[in-house]
XYZ file of N, CA and C in Angstrom:
792
model
N -111.860 -21.025 -50.233
C -111.012 -20.925 -51.419
C -110.430 -19.519 -51.586
N -111.337 -18.499 -51.397
C -110.871 -17.124 -51.533
C -109.770 -16.790 -50.527
N -109.935 -17.293 -49.288
C -108.918 -17.032 -48.260
C -107.583 -17.659 -48.651
N -107.641 -18.881 -49.209
C -106.418 -19.554 -49.645
C -105.743 -18.773 -50.770
N -106.547 -18.256 -51.685
C -105.986 -17.452 -52.781
C -105.324 -16.195 -52.244
N -105.942 -15.555 -51.225
C -105.360 -14.348 -50.658
C -104.007 -14.639 -49.998
N -103.931 -15.767 -49.276
C -102.673 -16.138 -48.633
C -101.587 -16.379 -49.679
N -101.948 -17.099 -50.739
C -100.976 -17.350 -51.807
C -100.541 -16.054 -52.479
N -101.479 -15.170 -52.702
C -101.163 -13.895 -53.344
C -100.225 -13.057 -52.471
N -100.498 -12.987 -51.184
C -99.629 -12.241 -50.291
C -98.230 -12.847 -50.236
N -98.153 -14.195 -50.231
C -96.849 -14.837 -50.234
C -96.053 -14.530 -51.488
N -96.740 -14.581 -52.649
C -96.066 -14.271 -53.910
C -95.627 -12.813 -53.944
N -96.494 -11.914 -53.452
C -96.149 -10.491 -53.453
C -94.943 -10.216 -52.561
N -94.925 -10.858 -51.386
C -93.798 -10.670 -50.469
C -92.499 -11.180 -51.107
N -92.576 -12.313 -51.791
C -91.390 -12.865 -52.447
C -90.870 -11.912 -53.519
N -91.777 -11.332 -54.292
C -91.368 -10.392 -55.346
C -90.727 -9.146 -54.749
N -91.291 -8.638 -53.676
C -90.721 -7.454 -53.026
C -89.316 -7.742 -52.503
N -89.138 -8.920 -51.904
C -87.812 -9.294 -51.400
C -86.813 -9.400 -52.545
N -87.210 -10.037 -53.641
C -86.312 -10.169 -54.796
C -85.966 -8.798 -55.371
N -86.948 -7.915 -55.450
C -86.681 -6.574 -55.961
C -85.707 -5.822 -55.053
N -85.876 -5.993 -53.745
C -84.958 -5.338 -52.796
C -83.539 -5.860 -52.955
N -83.414 -7.168 -53.123
C -82.087 -7.757 -53.336
C -81.461 -7.211 -54.617
N -82.235 -7.087 -55.674
C -81.721 -6.549 -56.933
C -81.227 -5.115 -56.764
N -81.974 -4.308 -56.023
C -81.550 -2.921 -55.776
C -80.251 -2.891 -54.988
N -80.136 -3.753 -53.972
C -78.907 -3.799 -53.175
C -77.711 -4.215 -54.030
N -77.904 -5.195 -54.922
C -76.815 -5.620 -55.803
C -76.432 -4.505 -56.776
N -77.422 -3.753 -57.251
C -77.119 -2.624 -58.125
C -76.309 -1.553 -57.409
N -76.675 -1.250 -56.172
C -75.928 -0.258 -55.389
C -74.508 -0.758 -55.099
N -74.377 -2.074 -54.863
C -73.044 -2.643 -54.626
C -72.165 -2.484 -55.865
N -72.732 -2.679 -57.061
C -71.963 -2.488 -58.287
C -71.558 -1.020 -58.455
N -72.428 -0.105 -58.095
C -72.070 1.316 -58.154
C -70.954 1.637 -57.162
N -71.007 1.007 -55.988
C -69.940 1.202 -54.998
C -68.604 0.711 -55.553
N -68.607 -0.446 -56.204
C -67.381 -0.952 -56.821
C -66.899 -0.030 -57.937
N -67.835 0.558 -58.675
C -67.466 1.510 -59.725
C -66.751 2.713 -59.132
N -67.270 3.268 -58.023
C -66.643 4.427 -57.388
C -65.249 4.065 -56.870
N -65.106 2.862 -56.313
C -63.788 2.422 -55.848
C -62.799 2.332 -57.007
N -63.275 1.788 -58.133
C -62.391 1.651 -59.290
C -62.009 3.015 -59.854
N -62.956 3.940 -59.885
C -62.655 5.285 -60.373
C -61.598 5.951 -59.491
N -61.720 5.777 -58.166
C -60.728 6.354 -57.250
C -59.364 5.706 -57.461
N -59.344 4.381 -57.640
C -58.079 3.686 -57.880
C -57.448 4.126 -59.201
N -58.272 4.359 -60.214
C -57.750 4.822 -61.505
C -57.091 6.189 -61.373
N -57.691 7.049 -60.555
C -57.099 8.373 -60.358
C -55.733 8.262 -59.692
N -55.623 7.374 -58.689
C -54.332 7.164 -58.034
C -53.314 6.614 -59.020
N -53.733 5.670 -59.867
C -52.820 5.070 -60.843
C -52.336 6.115 -61.836
N -53.230 6.951 -62.338
C -52.820 8.003 -63.274
C -51.814 8.948 -62.623
N -52.086 9.315 -61.380
C -51.178 10.214 -60.674
C -49.813 9.571 -60.470
N -49.794 8.285 -60.108
C -48.524 7.594 -59.878
C -47.738 7.414 -61.166
N -48.433 7.147 -62.271
C -47.743 6.999 -63.549
C -47.081 8.305 -63.985
N -47.711 9.418 -63.631
C -47.176 10.720 -64.036
C -46.109 11.252 -63.083
N -45.967 10.636 -61.913
C -45.005 11.130 -60.918
C -43.567 10.897 -61.385
N -42.680 11.771 -60.967
C -41.271 11.660 -61.342
C -40.619 10.481 -60.625
N -39.618 9.836 -61.241
C -38.906 8.738 -60.572
C -38.280 9.206 -59.265
N -38.244 8.307 -58.281
C -37.682 8.638 -56.976
C -37.086 7.380 -56.366
N -36.162 7.526 -55.413
C -35.642 6.351 -54.699
C -36.757 5.614 -53.989
N -36.630 4.316 -53.894
C -37.704 3.489 -53.340
C -37.993 3.842 -51.886
N -36.964 4.191 -51.114
C -37.200 4.496 -49.704
C -37.999 5.784 -49.521
N -37.899 6.702 -50.488
C -38.696 7.923 -50.411
C -40.159 7.659 -50.749
N -40.404 6.682 -51.587
C -41.770 6.379 -52.007
C -42.507 5.586 -50.930
N -41.864 4.551 -50.411
C -42.540 3.671 -49.457
C -42.538 4.209 -48.037
N -41.557 5.044 -47.708
C -41.445 5.521 -46.343
C -40.726 4.520 -45.466
N -40.757 4.772 -44.164
C -39.987 3.956 -43.218
C -40.518 2.535 -43.099
N -41.818 2.317 -43.338
C -42.365 0.967 -43.172
C -42.007 0.036 -44.322
N -41.584 0.598 -45.445
C -41.169 -0.234 -46.576
C -42.294 -0.997 -47.237
N -43.515 -0.502 -47.132
C -44.673 -1.198 -47.692
C -45.113 -0.513 -48.982
N -45.190 -1.297 -50.041
C -45.712 -0.801 -51.318
C -47.207 -1.115 -51.335
N -48.018 -0.159 -50.957
C -49.459 -0.373 -50.933
C -50.117 0.158 -52.183
N -51.446 0.143 -52.180
C -52.191 0.666 -53.329
C -51.895 2.142 -53.560
N -51.517 2.842 -52.506
C -51.298 4.281 -52.632
C -50.099 4.625 -53.509
N -49.137 3.684 -53.651
C -47.961 3.972 -54.478
C -47.681 2.888 -55.518
N -48.696 2.077 -55.839
C -48.535 1.119 -56.933
C -48.383 1.872 -58.251
N -47.499 1.394 -59.107
C -47.160 1.965 -60.405
C -46.312 3.228 -60.313
N -45.837 3.559 -59.111
C -44.847 4.630 -59.015
C -43.525 4.146 -59.601
N -42.790 5.067 -60.202
C -41.491 4.729 -60.773
C -40.420 4.918 -59.712
N -39.727 3.820 -59.401
C -38.667 3.850 -58.394
C -37.324 3.567 -59.051
N -36.277 4.120 -58.448
C -34.896 3.899 -58.913
C -34.128 3.256 -57.777
N -33.497 2.108 -58.055
C -32.724 1.396 -57.042
C -31.374 0.996 -57.629
N -30.374 0.930 -56.760
C -29.035 0.479 -57.144
C -28.572 -0.557 -56.133
N -28.065 -1.680 -56.629
C -27.598 -2.732 -55.728
C -27.006 -3.890 -56.507
N -26.955 -5.035 -55.847
C -26.386 -6.237 -56.448
C -27.399 -7.379 -56.343
N -27.559 -8.096 -57.447
C -28.468 -9.242 -57.448
C -27.903 -10.381 -56.602
N -28.814 -11.074 -55.912
C -28.457 -12.301 -55.202
C -29.065 -13.463 -55.979
N -28.316 -13.963 -56.967
C -28.836 -15.004 -57.849
C -29.081 -16.312 -57.122
N -28.439 -16.508 -55.970
C -28.623 -17.770 -55.236
C -30.015 -17.885 -54.640
N -30.751 -16.779 -54.575
C -32.089 -16.785 -53.986
C -33.159 -16.400 -55.016
N -32.887 -16.747 -56.251
C -33.796 -16.448 -57.352
C -35.015 -17.380 -57.315
N -36.184 -16.846 -57.687
C -37.431 -17.589 -57.664
C -38.047 -17.591 -59.069
N -38.511 -18.764 -59.490
C -39.227 -18.907 -60.758
C -40.726 -18.922 -60.473
N -41.441 -17.980 -61.071
C -42.890 -17.930 -60.908
C -43.547 -18.762 -61.998
N -44.405 -19.700 -61.583
C -45.110 -20.548 -62.533
C -46.538 -20.058 -62.754
N -47.123 -20.544 -63.835
C -48.526 -20.297 -64.161
C -48.830 -18.802 -64.282
N -47.938 -18.093 -64.960
C -48.153 -16.668 -65.201
C -48.626 -16.474 -66.643
N -49.365 -15.406 -66.859
C -49.873 -15.088 -68.189
C -49.636 -13.619 -68.489
N -49.086 -13.342 -69.645
C -48.886 -11.977 -70.111
C -49.423 -11.902 -71.534
N -50.388 -11.010 -71.734
C -51.034 -10.861 -73.045
C -51.579 -12.201 -73.533
N -52.211 -12.913 -72.607
C -52.853 -14.204 -72.892
C -51.870 -15.281 -73.308
N -50.612 -15.116 -72.973
C -49.613 -16.150 -73.247
C -49.134 -16.736 -71.921
N -49.182 -18.052 -71.753
C -48.698 -18.663 -70.509
C -47.181 -18.702 -70.484
N -46.640 -18.641 -69.286
C -45.187 -18.706 -69.167
C -44.723 -18.547 -67.739
N -43.531 -17.998 -67.591
C -42.873 -17.886 -66.291
C -42.337 -16.462 -66.121
N -42.196 -16.067 -64.862
C -41.528 -14.811 -64.526
C -40.389 -15.125 -63.567
N -39.310 -14.385 -63.710
C -38.116 -14.628 -62.905
C -37.952 -13.475 -61.920
N -37.991 -13.821 -60.629
C -37.873 -12.825 -59.561
C -36.554 -13.043 -58.836
N -35.737 -11.979 -58.777
C -34.425 -12.057 -58.143
C -34.293 -10.931 -57.124
N -33.876 -11.232 -55.900
C -33.680 -10.154 -54.917
C -32.499 -9.266 -55.308
N -32.695 -7.967 -55.135
C -31.621 -6.999 -55.327
C -31.266 -6.430 -53.955
N -30.041 -6.687 -53.513
C -29.598 -6.228 -52.198
C -29.057 -4.812 -52.330
N -29.627 -3.898 -51.560
C -29.257 -2.485 -51.623
C -28.090 -2.191 -50.681
N -27.415 -1.034 -50.851
C -26.249 -0.711 -50.009
C -26.552 -0.690 -48.512
N -27.780 -0.381 -48.119
C -28.114 -0.333 -46.687
C -28.443 -1.713 -46.115
N -28.336 -2.766 -46.925
C -28.609 -4.118 -46.454
C -30.023 -4.593 -46.711
N -30.932 -3.670 -46.960
C -32.300 -4.053 -47.280
C -32.350 -4.538 -48.727
N -33.338 -5.346 -49.064
C -33.427 -5.900 -50.406
C -34.829 -5.689 -50.962
N -34.919 -5.675 -52.288
C -36.201 -5.556 -52.957
C -36.300 -6.665 -54.002
N -37.471 -7.254 -54.118
C -37.701 -8.270 -55.134
C -37.866 -7.592 -56.493
N -37.135 -8.086 -57.478
C -37.175 -7.514 -58.819
C -37.726 -8.556 -59.782
N -38.838 -8.224 -60.417
C -39.391 -9.089 -61.463
C -38.644 -8.738 -62.747
N -37.713 -9.615 -63.122
C -36.817 -9.311 -64.233
C -37.485 -9.421 -65.594
N -38.598 -10.139 -65.682
C -39.283 -10.234 -66.964
C -40.020 -11.539 -67.136
N -40.643 -11.670 -68.304
C -41.509 -12.803 -68.623
C -40.853 -13.683 -69.677
N -40.919 -15.003 -69.455
C -40.423 -15.985 -70.418
C -41.606 -16.839 -70.859
N -41.965 -16.757 -72.143
C -43.095 -17.524 -72.651
C -42.808 -19.019 -72.582
N -43.835 -19.778 -72.255
C -43.683 -21.229 -72.165
C -43.524 -21.821 -73.559
N -42.603 -22.729 -73.695
C -42.357 -23.409 -74.956
C -42.962 -24.812 -74.886
N -44.002 -25.039 -75.667
C -44.648 -26.339 -75.649
C -45.328 -26.600 -74.319
N -45.059 -27.785 -73.772
C -45.685 -28.188 -72.505
C -44.683 -28.183 -71.360
N -43.612 -27.401 -71.478
C -42.594 -27.408 -70.439
C -43.156 -26.913 -69.113
N -42.700 -27.513 -68.022
C -43.151 -27.165 -66.680
C -42.233 -26.163 -66.000
N -41.073 -25.918 -66.588
C -40.126 -24.924 -66.080
C -39.360 -24.365 -67.268
N -38.886 -23.133 -67.158
C -38.180 -22.539 -68.299
C -36.916 -23.313 -68.643
N -36.727 -23.535 -69.940
C -35.534 -24.262 -70.377
C -34.253 -23.502 -70.140
N -34.323 -22.181 -70.199
C -33.137 -21.353 -69.983
C -33.537 -20.074 -69.267
N -32.850 -19.780 -68.170
C -33.060 -18.544 -67.428
C -31.842 -17.659 -67.607
N -32.003 -16.468 -68.202
C -30.859 -15.572 -68.389
C -30.181 -15.249 -67.065
N -28.855 -15.241 -67.092
C -28.074 -14.957 -65.885
C -28.213 -13.489 -65.501
N -28.054 -13.223 -64.218
C -28.098 -11.841 -63.744
C -26.760 -11.169 -64.035
N -26.748 -9.856 -64.229
C -25.482 -9.156 -64.411
C -24.637 -9.231 -63.142
N -23.365 -9.346 -63.317
C -22.464 -9.330 -62.163
C -22.157 -7.885 -61.782
N -21.887 -7.680 -60.522
C -21.564 -6.338 -60.060
C -22.801 -5.503 -59.805
N -22.606 -4.217 -59.693
C -23.667 -3.289 -59.324
C -24.557 -2.962 -60.516
N -25.852 -2.919 -60.290
C -26.808 -2.562 -61.336
C -27.720 -1.453 -60.820
N -28.222 -0.670 -61.754
C -29.200 0.376 -61.448
C -30.470 0.076 -62.232
N -31.590 0.048 -61.524
C -32.864 -0.338 -62.131
C -33.874 0.781 -61.959
N -34.590 1.073 -63.032
C -35.749 1.953 -62.991
C -36.962 1.101 -63.341
N -37.931 1.075 -62.451
C -39.087 0.214 -62.688
C -40.319 0.681 -61.950
N -41.394 -0.082 -62.130
C -42.686 0.249 -61.530
C -42.907 -0.591 -60.270
N -43.252 0.075 -59.190
C -43.527 -0.621 -57.945
C -44.904 -1.284 -57.979
N -44.993 -2.460 -57.364
C -46.258 -3.171 -57.231
C -46.370 -3.690 -55.800
N -47.595 -3.731 -55.292
C -47.799 -4.268 -53.944
C -47.655 -5.785 -53.974
N -47.411 -6.381 -52.811
C -47.291 -7.833 -52.715
C -48.593 -8.489 -53.161
N -48.450 -9.583 -53.894
C -49.618 -10.322 -54.362
C -50.098 -11.272 -53.273
N -51.400 -11.405 -53.173
C -51.992 -12.291 -52.168
C -53.052 -13.140 -52.825
N -53.073 -14.403 -52.470
C -53.998 -15.342 -53.091
C -55.004 -15.924 -52.136
N -55.473 -15.150 -51.174
C -56.463 -15.663 -50.226
C -55.866 -16.718 -49.315
N -56.472 -17.891 -49.291
C -56.021 -18.955 -48.403
C -54.925 -19.821 -49.022
N -54.589 -19.581 -50.291
C -53.550 -20.392 -50.913
C -52.182 -19.978 -50.402
N -51.198 -20.859 -50.559
C -49.835 -20.562 -50.122
C -48.932 -20.293 -51.316
N -49.528 -19.801 -52.415
C -48.749 -19.566 -53.629
C -47.703 -18.492 -53.479
N -47.778 -17.687 -52.405
C -46.780 -16.642 -52.201
C -45.587 -17.092 -51.396
N -45.553 -18.339 -50.991
C -44.420 -18.870 -50.230
C -43.544 -19.710 -51.153
N -42.301 -19.316 -51.382
C -41.433 -20.093 -52.279
C -41.235 -21.519 -51.785
N -41.263 -22.456 -52.718
C -41.070 -23.863 -52.404
C -40.145 -24.458 -53.452
N -38.937 -24.829 -53.033
C -37.959 -25.421 -53.936
C -37.643 -24.495 -55.115
N -37.542 -23.205 -54.817
C -37.151 -22.234 -55.839
C -38.263 -21.794 -56.764
N -39.516 -22.169 -56.480
C -40.637 -21.765 -57.320
C -41.757 -21.205 -56.446
N -42.622 -20.428 -57.063
C -43.794 -19.875 -56.385
C -44.802 -19.498 -57.449
N -45.981 -19.092 -56.999
C -47.024 -18.655 -57.932
C -47.309 -17.165 -57.799
N -46.959 -16.584 -56.654
C -47.204 -15.182 -56.393
C -45.929 -14.523 -55.907
N -45.924 -13.177 -55.912
C -44.793 -12.408 -55.393
C -45.249 -11.711 -54.123
N -44.717 -12.146 -52.995
C -45.141 -11.597 -51.709
C -43.906 -11.353 -50.851
N -43.602 -10.088 -50.589
C -42.401 -9.727 -49.846
C -42.276 -10.395 -48.493
N -43.265 -10.273 -47.601
C -43.142 -10.890 -46.275
C -42.987 -12.407 -46.324
N -43.714 -13.080 -47.224
C -43.602 -14.534 -47.319
C -42.242 -14.947 -47.870
N -41.740 -14.221 -48.854
C -40.409 -14.517 -49.392
C -39.337 -14.292 -48.327
N -39.514 -13.238 -47.507
C -38.505 -12.920 -46.496
C -38.324 -14.064 -45.516
N -39.417 -14.761 -45.171
C -39.324 -15.871 -44.228
C -38.463 -17.001 -44.782
N -38.538 -17.236 -46.099
C -37.828 -18.349 -46.722
C -36.419 -17.952 -47.140
N -36.269 -16.739 -47.676
C -34.978 -16.315 -48.211
C -34.053 -15.735 -47.149
N -34.597 -15.373 -45.994
C -33.765 -14.807 -44.941
C -33.239 -13.425 -45.252
N -34.039 -12.620 -45.963
C -33.641 -11.267 -46.333
C -34.617 -10.255 -45.722
N -34.115 -9.045 -45.529
C -34.951 -7.942 -45.081
C -35.549 -7.293 -46.322
N -36.728 -7.751 -46.720
C -37.316 -7.352 -47.995
C -38.365 -6.265 -47.834
N -38.464 -5.418 -48.863
C -39.599 -4.505 -48.962
C -40.871 -5.320 -49.162
N -41.972 -4.819 -48.641
C -43.264 -5.469 -48.816
C -43.843 -5.013 -50.153
N -43.423 -5.682 -51.209
C -43.796 -5.330 -52.565
C -42.694 -5.777 -53.508
N -42.786 -5.358 -54.754
C -41.730 -5.721 -55.695
C -41.630 -4.681 -56.794
N -40.610 -4.831 -57.654
C -40.304 -3.867 -58.695
C -40.298 -4.561 -60.047
N -41.056 -4.029 -61.001
C -41.053 -4.535 -62.378
C -40.098 -3.690 -63.214
N -39.158 -4.337 -63.878
C -38.119 -3.612 -64.616
C -38.696 -2.868 -65.813
N -38.332 -1.577 -65.923
C -38.517 -0.807 -67.148
C -37.176 -0.653 -67.864
N -36.171 -0.232 -67.102
C -34.821 -0.055 -67.641
C -33.811 -0.565 -66.625
N -32.704 -1.056 -67.141
C -31.648 -1.562 -66.266
C -30.288 -1.254 -66.867
N -29.345 -0.896 -66.020
C -27.956 -0.674 -66.428
C -27.057 -1.519 -65.532
N -26.314 -2.505 -66.123
C -26.290 -2.938 -67.525
C -27.660 -3.434 -67.979
N -27.878 -3.472 -69.301
C -29.189 -3.758 -69.868
C -29.690 -5.145 -69.481
N -30.991 -5.243 -69.344
C -31.630 -6.522 -69.066
C -31.527 -7.426 -70.295
N -31.516 -8.726 -70.071
C -31.406 -9.681 -71.175
C -32.609 -9.552 -72.105
N -32.347 -9.562 -73.420
C -33.413 -9.378 -74.410
C -34.348 -10.575 -74.498
N -33.994 -11.685 -73.873
C -34.887 -12.841 -73.881
C -36.147 -12.588 -73.068
N -36.082 -11.631 -72.148
C -37.238 -11.328 -71.316
C -38.253 -10.501 -72.093
N -39.522 -10.866 -71.958
C -40.593 -10.061 -72.510
C -40.991 -8.953 -71.550
N -41.502 -7.870 -72.095
C -41.920 -6.737 -71.269
C -43.330 -6.964 -70.731
N -43.704 -6.143 -69.758
C -45.020 -6.251 -69.133
C -45.957 -5.164 -69.657
N -47.244 -5.471 -69.778
C -48.203 -4.434 -70.168
C -48.434 -3.450 -69.030
N -48.932 -2.279 -69.371
C -49.235 -1.280 -68.358
C -50.548 -1.592 -67.655
N -50.945 -0.744 -66.743
C -52.183 -0.990 -65.983
C -53.419 -0.777 -66.847
N -54.503 -1.440 -66.492
C -55.785 -1.228 -67.140
C -56.508 -0.093 -66.427
N -56.673 1.012 -67.130
C -57.336 2.173 -66.530
C -58.669 2.371 -67.239
N -59.680 1.722 -66.747
C -61.038 1.878 -67.275
C -62.028 1.641 -66.138
N -63.290 1.889 -66.428
C -64.315 1.768 -65.394
C -64.859 0.356 -65.262
N -64.472 -0.532 -66.174
C -64.951 -1.900 -66.080
C -66.447 -2.006 -66.363
N -67.049 -3.160 -66.100
C -68.471 -3.382 -66.426
C -69.438 -3.034 -65.306
N -68.953 -2.413 -64.229
C -69.792 -2.247 -63.035
C -71.038 -1.405 -63.301
N -70.920 -0.338 -64.102
C -72.073 0.530 -64.362
C -73.182 -0.237 -65.080
N -72.808 -1.032 -66.076
C -73.814 -1.785 -66.829
C -74.410 -2.914 -65.989
N -73.592 -3.514 -65.118
C -74.137 -4.509 -64.196
C -75.161 -3.874 -63.259
N -74.870 -2.656 -62.795
C -75.811 -1.958 -61.918
C -77.129 -1.697 -62.644
N -77.048 -1.250 -63.900
C -78.262 -1.009 -64.673
C -79.087 -2.287 -64.819
N -78.421 -3.411 -65.037
C -79.134 -4.677 -65.173
C -79.893 -5.026 -63.894
N -79.228 -4.869 -62.744
C -79.894 -5.206 -61.477
C -81.073 -4.276 -61.214
N -80.924 -2.983 -61.508
C -82.031 -2.053 -61.314
C -83.186 -2.383 -62.270
N -82.851 -2.814 -63.487
C -83.885 -3.197 -64.448
C -84.670 -4.409 -63.943
N -83.947 -5.381 -63.390
C -84.628 -6.552 -62.834
C -85.572 -6.155 -61.699
N -85.144 -5.194 -60.865
C -85.997 -4.743 -59.762
C -87.262 -4.072 -60.287
N -87.126 -3.198 -61.291
C -88.286 -2.525 -61.883
C -89.212 -3.544 -62.535
N -88.611 -4.535 -63.208
C -89.417 -5.572 -63.862
C -90.232 -6.359 -62.837
N -89.627 -6.684 -61.709
C -90.332 -7.437 -60.678
C -91.485 -6.632 -60.094
N -91.239 -5.373 -59.762
C -92.295 -4.529 -59.191
C -93.383 -4.277 -60.229
N -92.990 -4.074 -61.490
C -93.987 -3.872 -62.542
C -94.884 -5.079 -62.707
N -94.275 -6.272 -62.632
C -95.094 -7.477 -62.721
C -96.061 -7.601 -61.555
N -95.607 -7.220 -60.365
C -96.484 -7.284 -59.192
C -97.670 -6.342 -59.353
N -97.431 -5.113 -59.831
C -98.512 -4.146 -60.018
C -99.503 -4.639 -61.063
N -98.976 -5.201 -62.146
C -99.858 -5.677 -63.219
C -100.778 -6.788 -62.722
N -100.204 -7.781 -62.052
C -101.025 -8.908 -61.617
C -101.947 -8.547 -60.451
N -101.585 -7.496 -59.692
C -102.491 -7.071 -58.623
C -103.747 -6.426 -59.196
N -103.629 -5.825 -60.364
C -104.790 -5.205 -60.995
C -105.540 -6.180 -61.905
N -104.877 -7.248 -62.299
C -105.503 -8.240 -63.160
C -105.308 -9.623 -62.557
N -105.999 -9.900 -61.450
C -105.797 -11.188 -60.769
C -106.200 -12.351 -61.656
N -105.496 -13.439 -61.520
C -105.796 -14.646 -62.284
C -106.936 -15.388 -61.599
N -107.944 -15.740 -62.347
C -109.078 -16.467 -61.769
C -108.718 -17.935 -61.598
N -109.176 -18.532 -60.522
C -108.937 -19.963 -60.361
C -109.703 -20.761 -61.400
N -109.252 -21.957 -61.669
C -109.853 -22.768 -62.728
C -111.304 -23.083 -62.434
N -111.620 -23.325 -61.124
C -112.987 -23.704 -60.787
C -113.932 -22.508 -60.769
N -113.382 -21.304 -60.966
C -114.233 -20.119 -60.991
C -114.540 -19.683 -62.405
N -114.174 -20.490 -63.392
C -114.410 -20.136 -64.787
C -115.907 -20.105 -65.067
N -116.331 -19.248 -65.984
C -117.744 -19.125 -66.349
C -118.170 -20.362 -67.131
N -119.213 -21.069 -66.694
C -119.621 -22.279 -67.422
C -120.204 -21.931 -68.783
N -120.036 -22.840 -69.721
C -120.558 -22.648 -71.072
C -121.999 -23.158 -71.107
N -122.972 -22.271 -71.505
C -124.391 -22.628 -71.571
C -124.698 -23.178 -72.946
N -125.283 -24.329 -72.992
C -125.605 -24.953 -74.274
C -126.758 -24.234 -74.946
N -126.775 -24.221 -76.273
C -127.861 -23.613 -77.062
C -129.136 -24.435 -76.899
N -130.231 -23.755 -76.482
C -131.494 -24.462 -76.246
C -132.058 -25.059 -77.526
N -131.761 -24.447 -78.672
C -132.308 -24.915 -79.937
C -131.481 -26.036 -80.541
N -130.388 -26.366 -79.851
C -129.543 -27.424 -80.393
C -130.201 -28.777 -80.149
N -130.342 -29.577 -81.197
C -130.985 -30.886 -81.112
C -129.937 -31.906 -80.784
N -130.125 -32.683 -79.708
C -129.113 -33.663 -79.350
C -129.035 -34.775 -80.370
N -127.837 -35.297 -80.580
C -127.631 -36.379 -81.518
C -128.189 -37.674 -80.936
N -128.745 -38.528 -81.788
C -129.298 -39.800 -81.291
C -128.185 -40.663 -80.761
N -128.506 -41.448 -79.749
C -127.510 -42.335 -79.140
C -127.235 -43.485 -80.085
N -125.959 -43.859 -80.168
C -125.543 -44.947 -81.029
C -125.827 -46.308 -80.432
N -126.260 -46.329 -79.145
C -126.522 -47.601 -78.470
C -127.994 -47.972 -78.460
N -128.857 -47.118 -79.089
C -130.270 -47.408 -79.064
C -130.695 -48.567 -79.967
N -131.984 -48.939 -79.917
C -132.522 -50.064 -80.691
C -132.625 -49.659 -82.142
N -132.062 -50.392 -83.053
C -132.055 -50.059 -84.473
C -133.252 -50.559 -85.218
N -134.125 -51.308 -84.552
C -135.308 -51.860 -85.228
C -136.525 -50.975 -85.047
């Protein structure tokens, strides 16, 4: 019996140690995510404070809007190609569902950039916007914030289908629209001629540390709790039921007469 108890105890102890190790690893992973977010926040603050510049100077020769230049202010001049406009479905801005309208802007050098012209709140249960404001005719100048192409993992939401999509992805749009597009897009801040007032504006970036630090503390607490429980029970082992101390009857106690005896 004692040997069986020892085997069970060692198995339980090993399980607790493994769980505690996993908790520590998860806590360190949350701290790693916190450091990544802090670094990204620093880049975002720097990009927000940077002076406006032409898009080709910001992205460089590869034309890729990566994390390194997201939220940079770019200035572009060109002409909208309304025939290749895309309606984005299932978008949310400030917890309101609706649509975003993306229209390619063709630049003088022949290259084009996707421009997110704004947000249209959904009216009732409509599946597509009832009215899409027309693009200005002729040349326009736009000042806006650059964003990297959106990616949805294994979904194909970044590939336009019948004039609609769920994501904004430069390379995927280029295959369908037949344009030489920047890998990224531009969110309008200002436009000349002015953008239609029916469009809602976009919120700025979220610059905070998120919940990662508190999640890390929780995982470390769970690890300490597990190890503490192991130490406590190792010093105060639970006795098996059959090893309990038997209760000794009082010798002076007089037994009660049996109810089945002879009554005569």
